[in-house]
Structure formats: C-alpha cells, structure tokens
Amino acid sequence: MADIKKKQAIISQKDLNLFLRILKANWWVPIIILPVFYAVGSFYVYRITNIYKASTEFLLKSQDTYYQGNVVSDNNFYSYGTYVDNLNEKRIIQSYDLSSKVVDKLRDRLQVSYFIVGKVRTTEQFSGMPFKILVNNINPGYYEKVFDFRVIDFDNYEISFEENGDKKIKKGKFNVPLIDTELLITVERTDIFSENKVNDFKSFLYQFSVHTTDYLINNIRANLTIDNPEFTNILEIGLKDILPERAVLILDTLNSVYSMSKLQTKYDLNERTIAYIDIQLNQITFSLKGIEDTMQNYKTKRSIIDLDWERGDFLSKIGGYDNQKSGLKLQLDALNDLEKYIIEDKDPQFLPPNVFVTEKSGFMLQAVTDLYNKQIQLNNLYNVAKETNPVITDLKTSIKKTKQDLLVYINNTRKATGQQMESLDKEILRYINEAKLIPGKQRDILTIQRKANVNEQLYNFLLERRATTKIARASIVPDIKIVESPRNIGIDSPDKPKILKQFVTMGVLLTLMIIVIRMFFYSKIKTVEHLKELTELPLIGVLPIVKNAASEGIIVEQSPNSLIAESFRNFRTNLQYANIGIDAKTFLVTSFLPGEGKTFTSVNLATILARSGKRTVLLELDLHKPRIFKRFGLPIQEKGITTYITGQSTIEEIILPTVVPDLFCIFSGPIPPNPSEFVLSEKMKDLITYAKANFDFVIIDTPPAGLLSDSVYLIQQVDASIFVLNTKSSTKKVITFIEELIENNNLKNIHLLLNGVKNMGRRYYYQGYGYSYGYGYGYGYGKGYGTKR
C-alpha cells in the first residue's frame, strides 16, 4: 500500500528538490530579460506605422434603367445575361490599366509624398502641409529619393539630398519655379502658411519623395483587396494605406473610373447605331428629292396640271407588294452586311445596326446578340489573360461555331427572300399589265407616286428608330451600383497590444529556454540513478569507462578476462532474458550522436554472441561513415552492402568470415554519394531477411539516430534496438529524443545501454544488471584495455 501511495503522489521530494535547485540557480534570468524585452517591445510598437484600411462595396449587374421601350432594350442589345463572372470582374479591377487611369486622375495628389521628421520616427502627411510641390521635370535617378526640405523664411526654402556620397543643396523661392537641369519643380505655399507661423515651420525638418507612375500603380495593386461574399454579386473592395484619407480618395476615384469603363462600350454602340441610321436617312432624303424632281419634270413636259387618278385595288395591291419587296430588299441588304462583317471580321466590337432595325426577334437576332456578347467577353479577357488561356481558347471556338451557324442561316434566308421577291415581281407584273389599260400618263405618275410612298414610309420608320435610340442613351447606366461609398474602417495592422504581448512572450520563452538550456546542457547523465529519474525506458546494461584508449580493436577478444569483457557477457545475458520475445535474434545498435560507443558496442556484442557458439553476422549499415572494418584491422572493402544494392555483388560474395569463430561481417563497401537511399531500398530488406534466415543472431550497426533518419527506418526491421548513451555527452535532450521517437513511430523493444560509467562497483551487479566488476573504456577501444582477473 505504501508503494501505491508513493506512485500516486503528484510531486515527489525529488521533483521539489529539482525545482528548488533550478530556481536558485536561475532566479536572475527573468529579472533581467523580461524588463528588457518589455522596453524593446514598447519602443518598437511606438516606432511602427499604423496601416489603415478603406472599404467600398458595389453591386454588379444593376437593372436600374429609366426607359425600356427603345431599340436597345427591345432587342436586348446591351444585355450580357443574368450571370456575372465575378472572377473576371476582380481581375479587371486589379488590372494595371484601371489603376493607371486612377493614377492619371490623381497624379497631382499622389506623385509627391510628404514627411515630417521627428526625434524618434518620421510621419507621412497627406494634408495639412504648409507647402505643395508641383513637379514639372525631374532627373529619372531622383525618383523615390528622399529630399530634405527646410523653410528658411516666408519667401525662401532649402532642399538638400545625398548624391554619390556628396550632399547637394538647392535653394529656391516659394511660388517661383526652381530652375535646375535635374530638378524642375515649383513649391507653393498652402493656405495654412502665414507669416506669423514661419517660426513654427522653420523648427521642423520636412522630407518629400517623388514617385514614378509605375510605383504608384504597383502600390495600389499591391494593397488592393477584393472579396466576393458567397451567393451574392457584391464586391467588397479594400485598400490598405498608412494615410486613411488617401485610401478613401483612391477608392472613390477607382469607383468612378470603373463605372465609366463599363459605360463606354454601351455609349460607343449607341453612337454607331445613330450614325448608321443618319447615313440611311441621308440616302433616302436624296432618293425622295430625285423622285419629286422626276414627278415635276414629268408633269411639266406633259403639261399635266391635275388628274383624277384611279384609286382602288391596283394602287393598294401594287403598293403593298412594293412595300413588301422593299422590306425584303432591306432585309437582304442587312443579310449581306452581316455576312460581310462575319467573313471580314475587321472590328470584333462592331455589329451592323441595320440587323437590329430589320429584325426584332428570331434565330438571327439571338445568334447575333450571342456573338456580340461573346466578343465583348473575349475583349475583357484579353485585358487580364494571355492568348494561351484555356478560357480564351474555348470562347474563340464558340465564336467560330456561332459564325458558322449564322452564315448557314444567312444563305438559307437569302434564298428564301429571293424566292419571295420573285413571287412579288410576278404579282406586280400581273397588276401592271392590267394597269396598262390606264392611260400612259396616269400609269407613269402612279409609278412615280408609288416609289415616293415607299421611301416616305422607310424614312418615317428610320426617324422613329433614331428617336428611340437617342432616348435609349439616357437610360444607359453602369452594370454596377454603389452599395457603400468609400470610407475609412480603421486600423488594419499592426495589432500593437498583440505585438507587445509577443515581445513579453518572447522574453518569457527566452527565459525558459535559457533555464532549460542551462539545465539540459550543463547536466549530463553520469549515473544509473540519474538515468532512472529521467526515463522509464528499460536499461539493458552498463559499461564502465576505459581510460587512455588509443587504438582500434575488439576488446572482448583481445582481453577476454577483463572487466569490460565481463560487462559484455552480462550484457549478452540480459539480452537473452529481456522481454523481447523468445525468437528475438536481430538487434540494432545506435546512438544519438557520433562518439558514444555504438560501433564499439556492436562489434564486441557480436563477438560475445559468436563466442557462445551462435552463428552471428554483423551488418555495417553506417554507410555514411563506416568504421567496423578498422576494428578488424582491415582496409575499406571493395565489396559490401553498397555493391550488393547496386547489383554488382551477390549476397554470398559480401558475407565474409572474421578471425572470430562463428562471426561473419557484411561490410559497407565503397561509400555511396546517397547512403540514405541505399538504406531505404527494397534490396536492403531482402538482405536483412536473408541474414535472419541464415544466422542465429544479426547485429546491425547504424548511423547516429540524432543526425540521420536511417536508424529510425531500420528499427522497424529488427526485433530489438539498443540506444547507447555516453556519460560524457548524453543529456535529457537525448532521452526526450528517444521517447518522442518511440511515441511518434510506435516502436517496441527499445533498450538503453549506459556507457562510460565512472567508479562502477559491485553495487550494479546487485541492482539487476549482472555486472560484478567496474571500470570502463573510452572512445578508442583497443588492445590491452581492462584488467584481467
């Protein structure tokens, strides 16, 4: 029961003592670091500049029109469909051309930036400056350069700047152009600059900088954000700037420029329609004047004053047929114009307006409108995408298909119209033949009058269309509606309280880091007790330290009766009785860093196992820096694991016997340029499988797990793994690494071996490790180490 209560204790006496030792040794760290970080954070927060954000919202595809009964709306001439491609609209708004138009309108306000230099920070100003600079001409090298500006008196000022390491000074007068070959500017006083405030302005140091057009455009585009709330056609436009009034001004101008760009296409189409109608009206006026002259000449030559012309079926029917024929001819001309437009394809934005004059509905009108909408969409895409864009390619294919359908329809319609005209000619000829009974003069005048009536009707029709088109211009509105005018919504960044907290947090973290570093890096694992306090991982053995080690070798073979050899024999016994499975025969030996004794452990463990009469094979899988061959007094082998992986050797060729009976070695072979890829290969798995099947024990020497991942991969291929810890270098960091490795990879049968223990006495034997004698070895294990019994 006492043991159970002891395990259930939240804080043990050892934990409390450890905490007190850490606190006593490091109390001064937070007292120094935290105030320093708070002071630095406060100074940094004071110096950084606030970035404000202005916002505006508008609705795409607004249907606010004031007049619907016109040539435009009747034919859906300006209809782009109910769907608005918000992605395309975003790209248009962020385009270089649109930002360029904004900069052109605001050049006088944006080209020059003004600053007031303070003792701690420099503040940019957009308004409230005592002077204004108008740039007439400037050396291109002076763009983005910072100029110092000082007020000398009410009439004079001084500009200074650095150039090629030299300070240049230029003096000028307010409201008078500064005549200079490289800096032609005019500095004007503003309304707040009065003589009684000159002394105040003289005490300030001002700065200004002149920007290029590209700089202004790119700055707008870089700070412009566009959001489209789900399931809406509303675009939220935001602009970040250190000066909120400037951001509001730019957004307001952007709204205006974008609206005008949406209107311009409709205005151009309206004007072209009116121009076409005016041409047709001029032609009909000229034709009517000719008919009137013909009538007058005819009556004069034949001395006709007044005739009671026969009115009746002839006039009405022939006139009606002529009207139909004129309409068909106008339709035929429109078809020819449209066919010519489609074939020549000179202006993709221009449609012959007579198409919409002669036809108000049907396939042709729908196809032409669809063609126009696709061409407008293609032109908009060219502003934001390249020719190779798949959307452009699909759209061009669709346009081509629409044109082909139109050409087929035009050809069929032309044939049908020709047949109708032939039929009308037959009817007109029949009635004319019947009218021959009428006296010749009466017939001639009837013919002339009929032509005049037809042209008058067409003239009145075109006048009506011209009037409705004019009215339509007043109903043209942009496809956008401003929902929220530009306004400043406050500071967007930085979050100064958060930054100050981050500084304090960094101070706390640095404090903890220093304490942890001091605790870990200055606290090596020297004893078994210390190791037990740090981890619950099983300790499979303890090896003593051997001093004055100077050569390579197999110490258990060279000094079989030494204490270090006895320690390895106890180590072998512990492995056999450890809870790793009765069939465990494959062991991997690794360490956190080089020099901790993993290769020494691998070679001597394999030797001890072979000396017990078990066929044992030692795999040298530290392909980055192999050293096992040195333990056996051999040069680096030309054949080995690397030549087997590359197919240059077979397994039988690379398995070599050693001077130790029943001990075989598979050396690394030539060092490859990519050792880790060799370890991960499928043939490596085959090699390990072969070793398991043909030997009683397989010992694998691997690279340090703290530096390379080869060991982590190979651990999954073995029955048990041994991490060698050295008292000269191992700290809690190593234990943490091993525990995280086990947890993250769900590893089993991981054991620890503590190497280099000083003053190792008989007590370790009775503590369950089987060691009856105690002293150790160093990093270079060779002949003569240890004391014989």
mmCIF file of C-alpha atoms in Angstrom, residues 418-694:
data_model
loop_
_atom_site.group_PDB
_atom_site.id
_atom_site.type_symbol
_atom_site.label_atom_id
_atom_site.label_comp_id
_atom_site.label_asym_id
_atom_site.label_seq_id
_atom_site.Cartn_x
_atom_site.Cartn_y
_atom_site.Cartn_z
ATOM 1 C CA GLY A 418 -35.106 35.772 -103.339
ATOM 2 C CA GLN A 419 -37.973 33.373 -103.932
ATOM 3 C CA GLN A 420 -40.364 35.744 -102.164
ATOM 4 C CA MET A 421 -39.124 38.688 -104.262
ATOM 5 C CA GLU A 422 -39.608 36.663 -107.456
ATOM 6 C CA SER A 423 -43.147 35.876 -106.366
ATOM 7 C CA LEU A 424 -43.810 39.562 -105.618
ATOM 8 C CA ASP A 425 -42.385 40.585 -109.021
ATOM 9 C CA LYS A 426 -44.800 38.208 -110.714
ATOM 10 C CA GLU A 427 -47.737 39.677 -108.800
ATOM 11 C CA ILE A 428 -46.606 43.260 -109.525
ATOM 12 C CA LEU A 429 -46.121 42.419 -113.211
ATOM 13 C CA ARG A 430 -49.586 40.949 -113.353
ATOM 14 C CA TYR A 431 -51.158 44.080 -111.899
ATOM 15 C CA ILE A 432 -49.035 46.360 -114.071
ATOM 16 C CA ASN A 433 -50.158 44.541 -117.169
ATOM 17 C CA GLU A 434 -53.704 45.035 -116.087
ATOM 18 C CA ALA A 435 -52.933 48.699 -115.405
ATOM 19 C CA LYS A 436 -51.746 49.190 -118.987
ATOM 20 C CA LEU A 437 -55.313 49.809 -119.800
ATOM 21 C CA ILE A 438 -54.918 53.029 -117.840
ATOM 22 C CA PRO A 439 -53.692 55.921 -119.989
ATOM 23 C CA GLY A 440 -49.906 56.133 -120.138
ATOM 24 C CA LYS A 441 -49.630 59.412 -118.276
ATOM 25 C CA GLN A 442 -51.744 58.134 -115.425
ATOM 26 C CA ARG A 443 -49.694 54.935 -115.236
ATOM 27 C CA ASP A 444 -46.357 56.788 -115.180
ATOM 28 C CA ILE A 445 -47.457 59.185 -112.460
ATOM 29 C CA LEU A 446 -48.786 56.227 -110.450
ATOM 30 C CA THR A 447 -45.385 54.559 -110.666
ATOM 31 C CA ILE A 448 -43.565 57.657 -109.503
ATOM 32 C CA GLN A 449 -46.029 58.208 -106.649
ATOM 33 C CA ARG A 450 -45.645 54.614 -105.500
ATOM 34 C CA LYS A 451 -41.847 54.983 -105.225
ATOM 35 C CA ALA A 452 -42.296 58.187 -103.264
ATOM 36 C CA ASN A 453 -44.707 56.490 -100.821
ATOM 37 C CA VAL A 454 -42.325 53.591 -100.220
ATOM 38 C CA ASN A 455 -39.375 55.913 -99.469
ATOM 39 C CA GLU A 456 -41.508 58.115 -97.209
ATOM 40 C CA GLN A 457 -42.564 55.113 -95.162
ATOM 41 C CA LEU A 458 -38.951 53.939 -94.798
ATOM 42 C CA TYR A 459 -37.890 57.485 -93.912
ATOM 43 C CA ASN A 460 -40.512 57.719 -91.150
ATOM 44 C CA PHE A 461 -39.504 54.290 -89.816
ATOM 45 C CA LEU A 462 -35.834 55.308 -89.559
ATOM 46 C CA LEU A 463 -36.755 58.619 -87.921
ATOM 47 C CA GLU A 464 -38.686 56.723 -85.269
ATOM 48 C CA ARG A 465 -35.754 54.360 -84.673
ATOM 49 C CA ARG A 466 -33.338 57.261 -84.414
ATOM 50 C CA ALA A 467 -35.504 58.949 -81.799
ATOM 51 C CA THR A 468 -35.843 55.797 -79.690
ATOM 52 C CA THR A 469 -32.074 55.200 -79.897
ATOM 53 C CA LYS A 470 -31.445 58.750 -78.692
ATOM 54 C CA ILE A 471 -33.824 58.187 -75.800
ATOM 55 C CA ALA A 472 -32.047 54.894 -75.031
ATOM 56 C CA ARG A 473 -28.804 56.775 -74.323
ATOM 57 C CA ALA A 474 -30.443 58.436 -71.331
ATOM 58 C CA SER A 475 -31.372 55.010 -69.903
ATOM 59 C CA ILE A 476 -27.858 53.604 -70.148
ATOM 60 C CA VAL A 477 -26.438 53.057 -66.657
ATOM 61 C CA PRO A 478 -23.384 51.125 -65.479
ATOM 62 C CA ASP A 479 -23.606 47.434 -64.658
ATOM 63 C CA ILE A 480 -22.630 48.342 -61.095
ATOM 64 C CA LYS A 481 -24.381 50.160 -58.287
ATOM 65 C CA ILE A 482 -22.504 51.662 -55.355
ATOM 66 C CA VAL A 483 -23.795 49.995 -52.194
ATOM 67 C CA GLU A 484 -21.365 51.647 -49.789
ATOM 68 C CA SER A 485 -19.282 54.699 -50.561
ATOM 69 C CA PRO A 486 -15.558 54.595 -49.725
ATOM 70 C CA ARG A 487 -14.885 55.123 -46.035
ATOM 71 C CA ASN A 488 -12.143 54.551 -43.504
ATOM 72 C CA ILE A 489 -12.843 51.464 -41.409
ATOM 73 C CA GLY A 490 -9.908 51.971 -39.032
ATOM 74 C CA ILE A 491 -6.521 50.438 -38.333
ATOM 75 C CA ASP A 492 -5.944 47.194 -40.184
ATOM 76 C CA SER A 493 -2.469 46.478 -38.882
ATOM 77 C CA PRO A 494 -0.392 46.195 -36.816
ATOM 78 C CA ASP A 495 -2.069 44.961 -33.643
ATOM 79 C CA LYS A 496 0.155 46.851 -31.199
ATOM 80 C CA PRO A 497 -1.114 45.261 -27.963
ATOM 81 C CA LYS A 498 -0.631 41.864 -29.539
ATOM 82 C CA ILE A 499 2.898 42.767 -30.646
ATOM 83 C CA LEU A 500 3.755 43.962 -27.136
ATOM 84 C CA LYS A 501 2.402 40.699 -25.737
ATOM 85 C CA GLN A 502 4.505 38.831 -28.275
ATOM 86 C CA PHE A 503 7.624 40.626 -27.076
ATOM 87 C CA VAL A 504 6.824 39.760 -23.472
ATOM 88 C CA THR A 505 6.039 36.207 -24.529
ATOM 89 C CA MET A 506 9.364 36.011 -26.362
ATOM 90 C CA GLY A 507 11.042 37.255 -23.200
ATOM 91 C CA VAL A 508 9.321 34.544 -21.179
ATOM 92 C CA LEU A 509 10.205 31.926 -23.774
ATOM 93 C CA LEU A 510 13.812 33.075 -23.908
ATOM 94 C CA THR A 511 13.939 32.971 -20.120
ATOM 95 C CA LEU A 512 12.596 29.446 -20.094
ATOM 96 C CA MET A 513 14.894 28.494 -22.944
ATOM 97 C CA ILE A 514 17.958 29.750 -21.128
ATOM 98 C CA ILE A 515 16.904 27.937 -17.966
ATOM 99 C CA VAL A 516 16.187 24.745 -19.897
ATOM 100 C CA ILE A 517 19.462 25.017 -21.826
ATOM 101 C CA ARG A 518 21.354 25.548 -18.603
ATOM 102 C CA MET A 519 19.560 22.623 -17.042
ATOM 103 C CA PHE A 520 19.992 20.261 -20.001
ATOM 104 C CA PHE A 521 23.353 21.180 -21.452
ATOM 105 C CA TYR A 522 25.054 21.528 -18.117
ATOM 106 C CA SER A 523 23.514 18.367 -16.674
ATOM 107 C CA LYS A 524 24.975 15.223 -18.199
ATOM 108 C CA ILE A 525 23.706 11.751 -17.327
ATOM 109 C CA LYS A 526 26.529 10.402 -15.178
ATOM 110 C CA THR A 527 24.887 7.634 -13.144
ATOM 111 C CA VAL A 528 22.250 4.958 -13.413
ATOM 112 C CA GLU A 529 20.197 6.724 -10.740
ATOM 113 C CA HIS A 530 20.107 9.928 -12.782
ATOM 114 C CA LEU A 531 19.044 7.996 -15.844
ATOM 115 C CA LYS A 532 16.227 6.305 -13.883
ATOM 116 C CA GLU A 533 14.942 9.708 -12.791
ATOM 117 C CA LEU A 534 14.715 10.866 -16.385
ATOM 118 C CA THR A 535 13.001 7.911 -18.047
ATOM 119 C CA GLU A 536 11.168 4.656 -17.532
ATOM 120 C CA LEU A 537 12.759 3.015 -20.550
ATOM 121 C CA PRO A 538 14.455 -0.297 -19.664
ATOM 122 C CA LEU A 539 18.201 -0.165 -19.010
ATOM 123 C CA ILE A 540 19.719 -3.312 -20.520
ATOM 124 C CA GLY A 541 23.313 -2.805 -19.407
ATOM 125 C CA VAL A 542 26.060 -0.589 -18.007
ATOM 126 C CA LEU A 543 29.577 -0.407 -19.404
ATOM 127 C CA PRO A 544 32.497 1.039 -17.452
ATOM 128 C CA ILE A 545 34.926 3.615 -18.777
ATOM 129 C CA VAL A 546 38.388 2.686 -20.034
ATOM 130 C CA LYS A 547 40.987 5.427 -19.855
ATOM 131 C CA ASN A 548 43.952 6.059 -22.150
ATOM 132 C CA ALA A 549 42.346 4.319 -25.112
ATOM 133 C CA ALA A 550 44.458 4.852 -28.257
ATOM 134 C CA SER A 551 43.857 2.124 -30.803
ATOM 135 C CA GLU A 552 41.080 0.219 -32.558
ATOM 136 C CA GLY A 553 40.313 -3.427 -31.814
ATOM 137 C CA ILE A 554 37.889 -5.950 -30.318
ATOM 138 C CA ILE A 555 38.421 -5.656 -26.581
ATOM 139 C CA VAL A 556 36.473 -8.788 -25.574
ATOM 140 C CA GLU A 557 38.639 -10.831 -27.974
ATOM 141 C CA GLN A 558 41.933 -9.240 -27.032
ATOM 142 C CA SER A 559 41.245 -9.182 -23.257
ATOM 143 C CA PRO A 560 38.654 -11.900 -22.624
ATOM 144 C CA ASN A 561 39.211 -11.875 -18.846
ATOM 145 C CA SER A 562 38.971 -8.100 -18.392
ATOM 146 C CA LEU A 563 36.181 -6.379 -16.511
ATOM 147 C CA ILE A 564 34.895 -4.772 -19.744
ATOM 148 C CA ALA A 565 34.666 -8.251 -21.300
ATOM 149 C CA GLU A 566 32.732 -9.465 -18.258
ATOM 150 C CA SER A 567 30.412 -6.482 -18.641
ATOM 151 C CA PHE A 568 29.677 -7.506 -22.239
ATOM 152 C CA ARG A 569 28.994 -11.067 -21.154
ATOM 153 C CA ASN A 570 26.499 -9.752 -18.607
ATOM 154 C CA PHE A 571 25.080 -7.552 -21.351
ATOM 155 C CA ARG A 572 24.600 -10.673 -23.523
ATOM 156 C CA THR A 573 22.821 -12.471 -20.676
ATOM 157 C CA ASN A 574 20.484 -9.508 -20.087
ATOM 158 C CA LEU A 575 19.541 -9.502 -23.780
ATOM 159 C CA GLN A 576 18.603 -13.167 -23.641
ATOM 160 C CA TYR A 577 16.336 -12.653 -20.624
ATOM 161 C CA ALA A 578 14.891 -9.273 -21.597
ATOM 162 C CA ASN A 579 11.210 -9.124 -22.518
ATOM 163 C CA ILE A 580 11.772 -9.001 -26.244
ATOM 164 C CA GLY A 581 10.348 -12.312 -27.369
ATOM 165 C CA ILE A 582 11.762 -15.804 -27.352
ATOM 166 C CA ASP A 583 12.580 -15.617 -31.076
ATOM 167 C CA ALA A 584 14.465 -12.311 -30.880
ATOM 168 C CA LYS A 585 17.595 -12.636 -32.966
ATOM 169 C CA THR A 586 18.019 -9.283 -34.737
ATOM 170 C CA PHE A 587 19.438 -6.366 -32.761
ATOM 171 C CA LEU A 588 20.096 -2.814 -33.911
ATOM 172 C CA VAL A 589 22.695 -0.648 -32.150
ATOM 173 C CA THR A 590 22.599 3.128 -32.490
ATOM 174 C CA SER A 591 23.201 6.332 -30.538
ATOM 175 C CA PHE A 592 22.130 9.956 -30.560
ATOM 176 C CA LEU A 593 25.479 11.428 -31.690
ATOM 177 C CA PRO A 594 28.767 10.044 -33.011
ATOM 178 C CA GLY A 595 31.421 9.024 -30.488
ATOM 179 C CA GLU A 596 29.089 7.493 -27.913
ATOM 180 C CA GLY A 597 30.322 3.909 -28.463
ATOM 181 C CA LYS A 598 27.714 2.357 -30.768
ATOM 182 C CA THR A 599 30.257 0.784 -33.144
ATOM 183 C CA PHE A 600 32.343 -0.408 -30.186
ATOM 184 C CA THR A 601 29.194 -1.957 -28.679
ATOM 185 C CA SER A 602 28.121 -3.574 -31.973
ATOM 186 C CA VAL A 603 31.487 -5.254 -32.613
ATOM 187 C CA ASN A 604 32.017 -6.540 -29.063
ATOM 188 C CA LEU A 605 28.394 -7.684 -28.662
ATOM 189 C CA ALA A 606 28.620 -9.636 -31.921
ATOM 190 C CA THR A 607 31.923 -11.160 -30.776
ATOM 191 C CA ILE A 608 30.473 -12.205 -27.401
ATOM 192 C CA LEU A 609 27.456 -13.820 -29.119
ATOM 193 C CA ALA A 610 29.707 -15.666 -31.597
ATOM 194 C CA ARG A 611 31.942 -16.875 -28.738
ATOM 195 C CA SER A 612 28.884 -18.515 -27.186
ATOM 196 C CA GLY A 613 28.677 -20.804 -30.223
ATOM 197 C CA LYS A 614 25.978 -18.892 -32.114
ATOM 198 C CA ARG A 615 26.372 -18.105 -35.808
ATOM 199 C CA THR A 616 26.378 -14.312 -35.765
ATOM 200 C CA VAL A 617 26.554 -11.797 -38.590
ATOM 201 C CA LEU A 618 27.460 -8.118 -38.142
ATOM 202 C CA LEU A 619 25.985 -5.644 -40.680
ATOM 203 C CA GLU A 620 27.847 -2.384 -41.179
ATOM 204 C CA LEU A 621 24.900 -0.134 -42.115
ATOM 205 C CA ASP A 622 26.537 3.138 -41.148
ATOM 206 C CA LEU A 623 27.058 3.850 -44.854
ATOM 207 C CA HIS A 624 27.867 7.496 -44.161
ATOM 208 C CA LYS A 625 30.967 6.835 -42.025
ATOM 209 C CA PRO A 626 31.758 3.104 -41.754
ATOM 210 C CA ARG A 627 34.343 2.083 -39.121
ATOM 211 C CA ILE A 628 33.771 -1.616 -38.351
ATOM 212 C CA PHE A 629 36.439 -2.700 -40.844
ATOM 213 C CA LYS A 630 39.006 -0.800 -38.735
ATOM 214 C CA ARG A 631 38.035 -2.857 -35.667
ATOM 215 C CA PHE A 632 39.075 -5.960 -37.544
ATOM 216 C CA GLY A 633 42.286 -4.351 -38.761
ATOM 217 C CA LEU A 634 41.116 -4.341 -42.403
ATOM 218 C CA PRO A 635 41.130 -1.687 -45.125
ATOM 219 C CA ILE A 636 37.812 -0.478 -46.528
ATOM 220 C CA GLN A 637 36.286 -3.325 -48.502
ATOM 221 C CA GLU A 638 35.663 -3.075 -52.244
ATOM 222 C CA LYS A 639 32.653 -5.345 -51.965
ATOM 223 C CA GLY A 640 29.888 -4.907 -49.494
ATOM 224 C CA ILE A 641 26.351 -3.697 -48.959
ATOM 225 C CA THR A 642 26.591 -0.859 -51.496
ATOM 226 C CA THR A 643 27.837 -3.125 -54.279
ATOM 227 C CA TYR A 644 25.045 -5.593 -53.456
ATOM 228 C CA ILE A 645 22.385 -2.864 -53.617
ATOM 229 C CA THR A 646 23.696 -1.691 -56.996
ATOM 230 C CA GLY A 647 23.711 -5.263 -58.323
ATOM 231 C CA GLN A 648 27.489 -5.593 -58.606
ATOM 232 C CA SER A 649 27.736 -8.354 -55.976
ATOM 233 C CA THR A 650 25.639 -11.184 -54.647
ATOM 234 C CA ILE A 651 24.758 -11.781 -51.005
ATOM 235 C CA GLU A 652 27.132 -14.733 -50.806
ATOM 236 C CA GLU A 653 30.017 -12.595 -52.091
ATOM 237 C CA ILE A 654 29.649 -9.904 -49.424
ATOM 238 C CA ILE A 655 29.317 -12.193 -46.371
ATOM 239 C CA LEU A 656 32.898 -12.536 -45.067
ATOM 240 C CA PRO A 657 34.195 -14.644 -42.149
ATOM 241 C CA THR A 658 36.302 -12.998 -39.453
ATOM 242 C CA VAL A 659 39.094 -14.090 -37.137
ATOM 243 C CA VAL A 660 36.430 -14.815 -34.526
ATOM 244 C CA PRO A 661 34.847 -18.251 -34.972
ATOM 245 C CA ASP A 662 31.137 -18.175 -35.979
ATOM 246 C CA LEU A 663 31.324 -14.387 -36.522
ATOM 247 C CA PHE A 664 30.699 -13.084 -40.018
ATOM 248 C CA CYS A 665 30.684 -9.500 -41.282
ATOM 249 C CA ILE A 666 28.888 -7.748 -44.102
ATOM 250 C CA PHE A 667 30.903 -4.564 -44.555
ATOM 251 C CA SER A 668 29.537 -1.354 -46.043
ATOM 252 C CA GLY A 669 31.652 -1.408 -49.195
ATOM 253 C CA PRO A 670 32.500 1.806 -51.087
ATOM 254 C CA ILE A 671 30.842 4.891 -49.590
ATOM 255 C CA PRO A 672 27.992 5.985 -51.934
ATOM 256 C CA PRO A 673 27.008 9.622 -52.618
ATOM 257 C CA ASN A 674 23.452 8.934 -51.390
ATOM 258 C CA PRO A 675 23.687 6.479 -48.474
ATOM 259 C CA SER A 676 20.161 7.048 -47.176
ATOM 260 C CA GLU A 677 18.604 5.948 -50.468
ATOM 261 C CA PHE A 678 20.544 2.675 -50.221
ATOM 262 C CA VAL A 679 19.134 2.059 -46.743
ATOM 263 C CA LEU A 680 15.575 2.629 -47.971
ATOM 264 C CA SER A 681 15.897 0.302 -50.977
ATOM 265 C CA GLU A 682 13.934 -2.954 -51.320
ATOM 266 C CA LYS A 683 17.159 -4.960 -51.635
ATOM 267 C CA MET A 684 18.137 -3.831 -48.127
ATOM 268 C CA LYS A 685 15.011 -5.531 -46.796
ATOM 269 C CA ASP A 686 15.979 -8.676 -48.732
ATOM 270 C CA LEU A 687 19.467 -8.562 -47.201
ATOM 271 C CA ILE A 688 18.141 -8.326 -43.625
ATOM 272 C CA THR A 689 15.624 -11.084 -44.305
ATOM 273 C CA TYR A 690 18.399 -13.311 -45.655
ATOM 274 C CA ALA A 691 20.545 -12.652 -42.572
ATOM 275 C CA LYS A 692 17.657 -13.559 -40.237
ATOM 276 C CA ALA A 693 17.100 -16.818 -42.089
ATOM 277 C CA ASN A 694 20.738 -17.959 -42.174
#
